[in-house]
CSV table of C-alpha atoms in Angstrom, one decimal:
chain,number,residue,atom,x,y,z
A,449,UNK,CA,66.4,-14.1,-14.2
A,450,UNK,CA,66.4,-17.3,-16.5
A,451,UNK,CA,69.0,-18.8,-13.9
A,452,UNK,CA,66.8,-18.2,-10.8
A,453,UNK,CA,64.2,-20.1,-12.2
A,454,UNK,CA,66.4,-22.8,-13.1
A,455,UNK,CA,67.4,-22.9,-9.2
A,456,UNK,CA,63.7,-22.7,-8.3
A,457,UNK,CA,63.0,-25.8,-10.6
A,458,UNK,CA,66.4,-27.6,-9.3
A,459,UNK,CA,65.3,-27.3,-5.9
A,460,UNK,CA,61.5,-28.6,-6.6
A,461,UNK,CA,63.0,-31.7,-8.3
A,462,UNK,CA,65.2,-32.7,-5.6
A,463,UNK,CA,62.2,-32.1,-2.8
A,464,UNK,CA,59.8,-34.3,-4.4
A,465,UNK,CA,62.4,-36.7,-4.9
A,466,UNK,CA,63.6,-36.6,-1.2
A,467,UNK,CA,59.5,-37.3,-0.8
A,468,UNK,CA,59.7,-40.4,-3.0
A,469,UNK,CA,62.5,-41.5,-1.6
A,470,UNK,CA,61.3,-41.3,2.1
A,471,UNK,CA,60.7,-44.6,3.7
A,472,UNK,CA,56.8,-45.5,5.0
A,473,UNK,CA,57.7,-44.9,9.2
A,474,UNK,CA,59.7,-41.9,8.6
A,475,UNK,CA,58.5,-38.6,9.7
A,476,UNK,CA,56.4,-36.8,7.4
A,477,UNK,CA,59.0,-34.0,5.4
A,478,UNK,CA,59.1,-30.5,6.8
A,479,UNK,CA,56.2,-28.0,6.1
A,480,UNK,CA,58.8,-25.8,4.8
A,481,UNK,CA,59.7,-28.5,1.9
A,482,UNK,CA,56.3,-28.1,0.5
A,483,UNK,CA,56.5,-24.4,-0.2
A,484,UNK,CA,58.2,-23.4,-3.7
A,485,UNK,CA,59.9,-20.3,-3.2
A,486,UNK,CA,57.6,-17.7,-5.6
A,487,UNK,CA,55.6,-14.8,-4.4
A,488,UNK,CA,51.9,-15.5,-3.1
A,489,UNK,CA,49.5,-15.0,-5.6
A,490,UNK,CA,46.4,-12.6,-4.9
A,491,UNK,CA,43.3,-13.4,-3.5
A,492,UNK,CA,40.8,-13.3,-6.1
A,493,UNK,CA,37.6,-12.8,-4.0
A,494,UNK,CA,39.3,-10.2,-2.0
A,495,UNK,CA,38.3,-6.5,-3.5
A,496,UNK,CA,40.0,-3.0,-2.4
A,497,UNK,CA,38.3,-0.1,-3.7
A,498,UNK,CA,39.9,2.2,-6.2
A,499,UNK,CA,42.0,4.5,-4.5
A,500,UNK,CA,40.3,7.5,-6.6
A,501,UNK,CA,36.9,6.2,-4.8
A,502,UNK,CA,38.3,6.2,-1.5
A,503,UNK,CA,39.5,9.9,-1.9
A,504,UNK,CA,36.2,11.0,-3.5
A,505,UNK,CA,34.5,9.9,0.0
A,506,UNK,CA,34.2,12.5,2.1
A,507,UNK,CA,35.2,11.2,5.7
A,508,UNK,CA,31.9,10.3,8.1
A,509,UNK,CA,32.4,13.5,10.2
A,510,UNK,CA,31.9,15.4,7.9
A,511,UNK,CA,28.7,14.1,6.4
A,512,UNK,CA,27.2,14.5,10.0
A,513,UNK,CA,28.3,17.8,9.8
A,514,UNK,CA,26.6,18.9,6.7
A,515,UNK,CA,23.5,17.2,7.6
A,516,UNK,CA,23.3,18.7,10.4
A,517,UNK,CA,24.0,22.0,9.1
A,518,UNK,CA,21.3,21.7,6.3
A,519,UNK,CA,18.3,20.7,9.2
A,520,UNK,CA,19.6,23.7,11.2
A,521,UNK,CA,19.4,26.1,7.6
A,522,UNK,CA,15.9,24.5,7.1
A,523,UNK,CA,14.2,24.9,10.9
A,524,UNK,CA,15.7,28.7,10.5
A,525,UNK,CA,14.6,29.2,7.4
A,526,UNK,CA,10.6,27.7,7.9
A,527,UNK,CA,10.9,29.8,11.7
A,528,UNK,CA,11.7,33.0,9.5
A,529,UNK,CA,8.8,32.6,6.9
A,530,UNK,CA,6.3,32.0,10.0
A,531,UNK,CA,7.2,35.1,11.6
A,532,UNK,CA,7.6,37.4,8.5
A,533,UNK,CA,4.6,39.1,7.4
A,534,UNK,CA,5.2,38.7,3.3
A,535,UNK,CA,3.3,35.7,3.6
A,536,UNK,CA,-0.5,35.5,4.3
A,537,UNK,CA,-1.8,34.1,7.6
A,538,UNK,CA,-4.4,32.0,5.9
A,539,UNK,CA,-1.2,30.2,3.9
A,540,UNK,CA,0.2,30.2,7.7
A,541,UNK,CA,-2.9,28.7,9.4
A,542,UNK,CA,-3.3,26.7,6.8
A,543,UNK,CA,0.3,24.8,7.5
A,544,UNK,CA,-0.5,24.8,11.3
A,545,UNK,CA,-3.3,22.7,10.5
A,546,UNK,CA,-1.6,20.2,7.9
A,547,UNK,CA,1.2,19.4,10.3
A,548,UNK,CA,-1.0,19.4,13.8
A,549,UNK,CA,-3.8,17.1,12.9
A,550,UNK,CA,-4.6,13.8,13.6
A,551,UNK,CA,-4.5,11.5,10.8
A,552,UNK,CA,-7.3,9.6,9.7
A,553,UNK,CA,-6.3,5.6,9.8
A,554,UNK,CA,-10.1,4.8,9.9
A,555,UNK,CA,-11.0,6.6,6.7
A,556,UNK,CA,-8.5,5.2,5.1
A,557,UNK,CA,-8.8,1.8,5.9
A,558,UNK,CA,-12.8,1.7,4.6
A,559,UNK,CA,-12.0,3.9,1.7
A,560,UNK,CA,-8.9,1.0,0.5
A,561,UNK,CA,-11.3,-1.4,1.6
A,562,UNK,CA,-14.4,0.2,-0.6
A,563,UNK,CA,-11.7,0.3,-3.2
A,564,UNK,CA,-9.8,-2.4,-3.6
A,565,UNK,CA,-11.4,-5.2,-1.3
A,566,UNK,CA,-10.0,-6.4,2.0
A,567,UNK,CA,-7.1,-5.1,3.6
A,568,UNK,CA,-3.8,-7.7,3.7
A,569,UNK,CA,-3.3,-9.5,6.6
A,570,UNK,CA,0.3,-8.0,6.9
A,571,UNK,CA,-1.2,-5.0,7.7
A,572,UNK,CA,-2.6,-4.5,10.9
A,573,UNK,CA,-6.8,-3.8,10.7
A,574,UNK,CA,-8.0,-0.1,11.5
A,575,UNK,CA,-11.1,-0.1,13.6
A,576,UNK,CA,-14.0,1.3,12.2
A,577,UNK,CA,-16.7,2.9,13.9
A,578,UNK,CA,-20.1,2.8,12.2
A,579,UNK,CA,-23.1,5.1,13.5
A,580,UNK,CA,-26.2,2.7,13.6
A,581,UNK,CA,-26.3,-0.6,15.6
A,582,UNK,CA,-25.5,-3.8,13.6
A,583,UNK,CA,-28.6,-5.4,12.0
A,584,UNK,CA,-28.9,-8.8,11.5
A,585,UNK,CA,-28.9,-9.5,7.7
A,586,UNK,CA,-30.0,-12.8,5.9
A,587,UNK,CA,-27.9,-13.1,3.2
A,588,UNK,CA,-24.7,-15.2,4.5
A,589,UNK,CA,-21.2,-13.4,5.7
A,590,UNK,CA,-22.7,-9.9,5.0
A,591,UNK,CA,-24.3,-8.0,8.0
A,592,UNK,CA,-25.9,-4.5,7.7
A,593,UNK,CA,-25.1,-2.0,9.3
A,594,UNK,CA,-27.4,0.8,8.7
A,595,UNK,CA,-31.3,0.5,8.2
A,596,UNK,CA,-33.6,1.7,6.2
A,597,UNK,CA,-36.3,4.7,7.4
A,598,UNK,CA,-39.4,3.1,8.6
A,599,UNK,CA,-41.6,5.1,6.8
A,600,UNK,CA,-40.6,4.3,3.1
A,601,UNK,CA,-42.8,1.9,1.7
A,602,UNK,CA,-42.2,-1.2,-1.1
A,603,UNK,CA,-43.6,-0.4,-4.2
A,604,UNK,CA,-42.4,-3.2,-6.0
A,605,UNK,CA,-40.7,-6.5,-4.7
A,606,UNK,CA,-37.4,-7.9,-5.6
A,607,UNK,CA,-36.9,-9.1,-9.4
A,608,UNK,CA,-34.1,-11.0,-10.3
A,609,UNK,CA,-34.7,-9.8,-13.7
A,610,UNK,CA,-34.5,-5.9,-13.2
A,611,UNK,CA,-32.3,-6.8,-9.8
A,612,UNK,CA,-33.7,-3.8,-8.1
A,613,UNK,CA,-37.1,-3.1,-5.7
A,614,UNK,CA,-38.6,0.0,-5.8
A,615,UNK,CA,-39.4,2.2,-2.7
A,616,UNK,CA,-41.5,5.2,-1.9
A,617,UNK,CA,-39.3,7.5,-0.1
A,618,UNK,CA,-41.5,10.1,0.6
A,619,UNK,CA,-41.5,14.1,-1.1
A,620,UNK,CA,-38.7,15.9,1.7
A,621,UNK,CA,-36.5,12.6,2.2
A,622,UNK,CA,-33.0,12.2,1.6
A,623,UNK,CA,-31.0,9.9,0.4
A,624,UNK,CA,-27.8,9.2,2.4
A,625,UNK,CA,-25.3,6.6,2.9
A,626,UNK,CA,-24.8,4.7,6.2
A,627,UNK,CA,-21.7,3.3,6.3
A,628,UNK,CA,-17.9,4.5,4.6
A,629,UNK,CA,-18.0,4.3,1.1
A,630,UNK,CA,-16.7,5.1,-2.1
A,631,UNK,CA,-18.4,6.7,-5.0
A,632,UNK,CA,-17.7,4.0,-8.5
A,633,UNK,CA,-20.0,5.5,-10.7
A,634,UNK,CA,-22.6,7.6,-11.6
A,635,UNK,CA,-24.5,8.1,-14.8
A,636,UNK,CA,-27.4,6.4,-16.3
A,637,UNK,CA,-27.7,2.4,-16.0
A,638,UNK,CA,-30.8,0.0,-17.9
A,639,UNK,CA,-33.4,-0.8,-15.7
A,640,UNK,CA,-32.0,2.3,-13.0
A,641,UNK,CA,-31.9,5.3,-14.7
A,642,UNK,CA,-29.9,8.2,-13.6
A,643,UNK,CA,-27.6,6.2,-10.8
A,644,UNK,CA,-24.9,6.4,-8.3
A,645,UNK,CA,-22.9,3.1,-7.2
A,646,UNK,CA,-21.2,3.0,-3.6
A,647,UNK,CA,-18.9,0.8,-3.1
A,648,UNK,CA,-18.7,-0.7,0.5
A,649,UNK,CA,-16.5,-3.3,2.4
A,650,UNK,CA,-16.6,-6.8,2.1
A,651,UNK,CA,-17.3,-6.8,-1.9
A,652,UNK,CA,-20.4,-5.2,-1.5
A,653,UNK,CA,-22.4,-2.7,-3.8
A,654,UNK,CA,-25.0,-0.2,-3.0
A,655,UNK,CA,-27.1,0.9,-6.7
A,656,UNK,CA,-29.0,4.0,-6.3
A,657,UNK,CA,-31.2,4.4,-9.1
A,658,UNK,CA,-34.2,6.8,-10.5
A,659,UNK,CA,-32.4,10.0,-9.2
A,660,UNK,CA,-33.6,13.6,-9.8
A,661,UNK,CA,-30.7,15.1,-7.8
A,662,UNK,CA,-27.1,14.1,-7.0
A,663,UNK,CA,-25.0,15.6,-4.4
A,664,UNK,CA,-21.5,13.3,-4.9
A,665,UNK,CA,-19.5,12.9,-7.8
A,666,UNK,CA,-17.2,10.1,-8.8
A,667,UNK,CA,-14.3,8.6,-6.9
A,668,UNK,CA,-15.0,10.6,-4.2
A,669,UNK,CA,-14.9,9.2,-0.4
A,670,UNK,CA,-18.2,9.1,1.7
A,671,UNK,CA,-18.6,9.3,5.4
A,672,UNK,CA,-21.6,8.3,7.3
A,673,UNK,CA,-24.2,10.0,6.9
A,674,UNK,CA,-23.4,11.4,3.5
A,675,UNK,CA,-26.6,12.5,1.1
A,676,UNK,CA,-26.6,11.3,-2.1
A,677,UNK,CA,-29.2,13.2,-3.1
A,678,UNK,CA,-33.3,12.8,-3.8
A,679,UNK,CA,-35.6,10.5,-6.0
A,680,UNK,CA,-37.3,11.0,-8.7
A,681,UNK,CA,-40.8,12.6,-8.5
A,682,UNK,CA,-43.5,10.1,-9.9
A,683,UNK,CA,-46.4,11.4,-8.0
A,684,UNK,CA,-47.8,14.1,-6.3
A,685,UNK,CA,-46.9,12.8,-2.9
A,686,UNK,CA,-43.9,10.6,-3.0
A,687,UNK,CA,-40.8,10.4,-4.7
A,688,UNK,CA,-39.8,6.1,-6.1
A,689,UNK,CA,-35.8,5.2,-5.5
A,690,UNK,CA,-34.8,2.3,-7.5
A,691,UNK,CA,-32.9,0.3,-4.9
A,692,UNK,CA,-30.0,-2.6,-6.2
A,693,UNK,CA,-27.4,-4.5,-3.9
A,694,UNK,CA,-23.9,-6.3,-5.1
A,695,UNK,CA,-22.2,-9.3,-3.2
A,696,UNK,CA,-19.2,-10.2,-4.2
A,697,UNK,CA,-20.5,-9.4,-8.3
A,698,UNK,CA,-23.3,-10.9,-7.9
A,699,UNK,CA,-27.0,-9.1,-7.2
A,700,UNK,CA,-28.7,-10.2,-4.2
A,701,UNK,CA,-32.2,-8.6,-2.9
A,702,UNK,CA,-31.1,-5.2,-1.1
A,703,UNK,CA,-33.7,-5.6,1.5
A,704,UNK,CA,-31.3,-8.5,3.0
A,705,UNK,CA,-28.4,-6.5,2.8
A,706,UNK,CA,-30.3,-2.9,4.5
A,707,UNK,CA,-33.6,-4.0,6.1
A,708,UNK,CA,-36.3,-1.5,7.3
A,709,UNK,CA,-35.9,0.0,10.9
């Protein structure tokens, strides 16, 4: 071995001196005189799995083959629980209805936007489709979109101090919601008493104060139309709702936000 490498050395020493040795115009040395005579050494960015991975993996037939297998096990097996009677129709019916019905993108676009502010721009906007006709509001970028009933009546005026007006809302009214919503609090609150806090679109707040009855709860979803529930009896003859209104954190008169009809 010792003697081949002395050969392999011989011969490199009398190439580069044949290259030294070469005059300017000559012809440039053979491409073979440039190669030493050892083995080529591996490429280290090339990679070859481990032949115990390469046995492990099961060839791509047959991974079609068992997934196909296991959706033809699982249509069987949900086709023989529909038609066996062990199981109750109401859990059947109640399956129908989860997989055949329509999905609500509308609902869920106010409820994230009640919740959590506008939706991204990289996701497409869900139409919403509010009951009442569009009122004109005066307090700037926010427009109402519900109204309310012509026959309550101001009992007190907007204060900036107590951020609320008071309304008579008459003994057999109801107080319901006009737009989607979510439901951020209820309990008691200074200045409102008992009190339940919607949270619209757009960063607004409805405050619904002086309640006798409540018919939501917390963190729960409202639709139009939704009741609240009724105002607290102060007289014989009408009931007084403590009525506050929330742009963007800050209180703003709720009578520019929800006008009269």
């Amino acid at each position: 071995m010792f003697e081949r490498v002395d050969r392999v050395k011989e011969r490199r020493r009398e190439r580069l001196e044949r290259i030294r040795t070469q005059s300017r115009d000559g012809y440039t040395p053979y491409v073979d005189d440039w190669k030493d005579p050892i083995e080529e050494t591996p490429n280290p960015f090339s990679y070859s799995p481990p032949e115990n991975d390469m046995m492990d993996q099961p060839p791509s037939h047959e991974k079609w083959g068992v997934q196909i297998l296991a959706s033809v096990l699982l249509i069987g097996a949900a086709y023989v629980l529909f038609q066996t009677t062990l199981i109750p129709a109401s859990w059947k019916s109640s399956a129908r209805e989860v997989m055949t019905r329509d999905f609500n993108f509308s609902g869920v676009a106010d409820w994230y936007e009640a919740r959590f502010g506008p939706i991204p721009t990289m996701l497409p906007s869900m139409p919403t489709n509010p009951p009442a006709v569009p009122a004109t509001s005066t307090t700037k970028g926010v427009a109402a979109v519900w109204k309310l009933p012509s026959s309550w009546e101001i009992v007190k005026s907007f204060d900036p101090e107590s951020a609320n007006v008071i309304l008579h809302t008459g003994m057999n009214d109801q107080i319901t919601i006009g737009e989607a919503g979510w439901v951020a609090f209820v309990g008691e609150k200074p200045d409102y008493g008992t009190t339940v806090i919607v949270r619209l679109t757009k960063g607004r707040e409805i405050w619904l104060g002086n309640l006798d009855s409540i018919g939501v709860t917390k963190d729960e979803v409202l639709a139009p139309g939704k009741v609240i529930g009724t105002a607290r009896v102060m007289d014989q003859t009408s009931r007084q709702l403590y009525l506050g209104a929330k742009v963007k954190e800050q209180f703003v008169n709720p009578l520019e936000v929800i006008p009269f009809e």
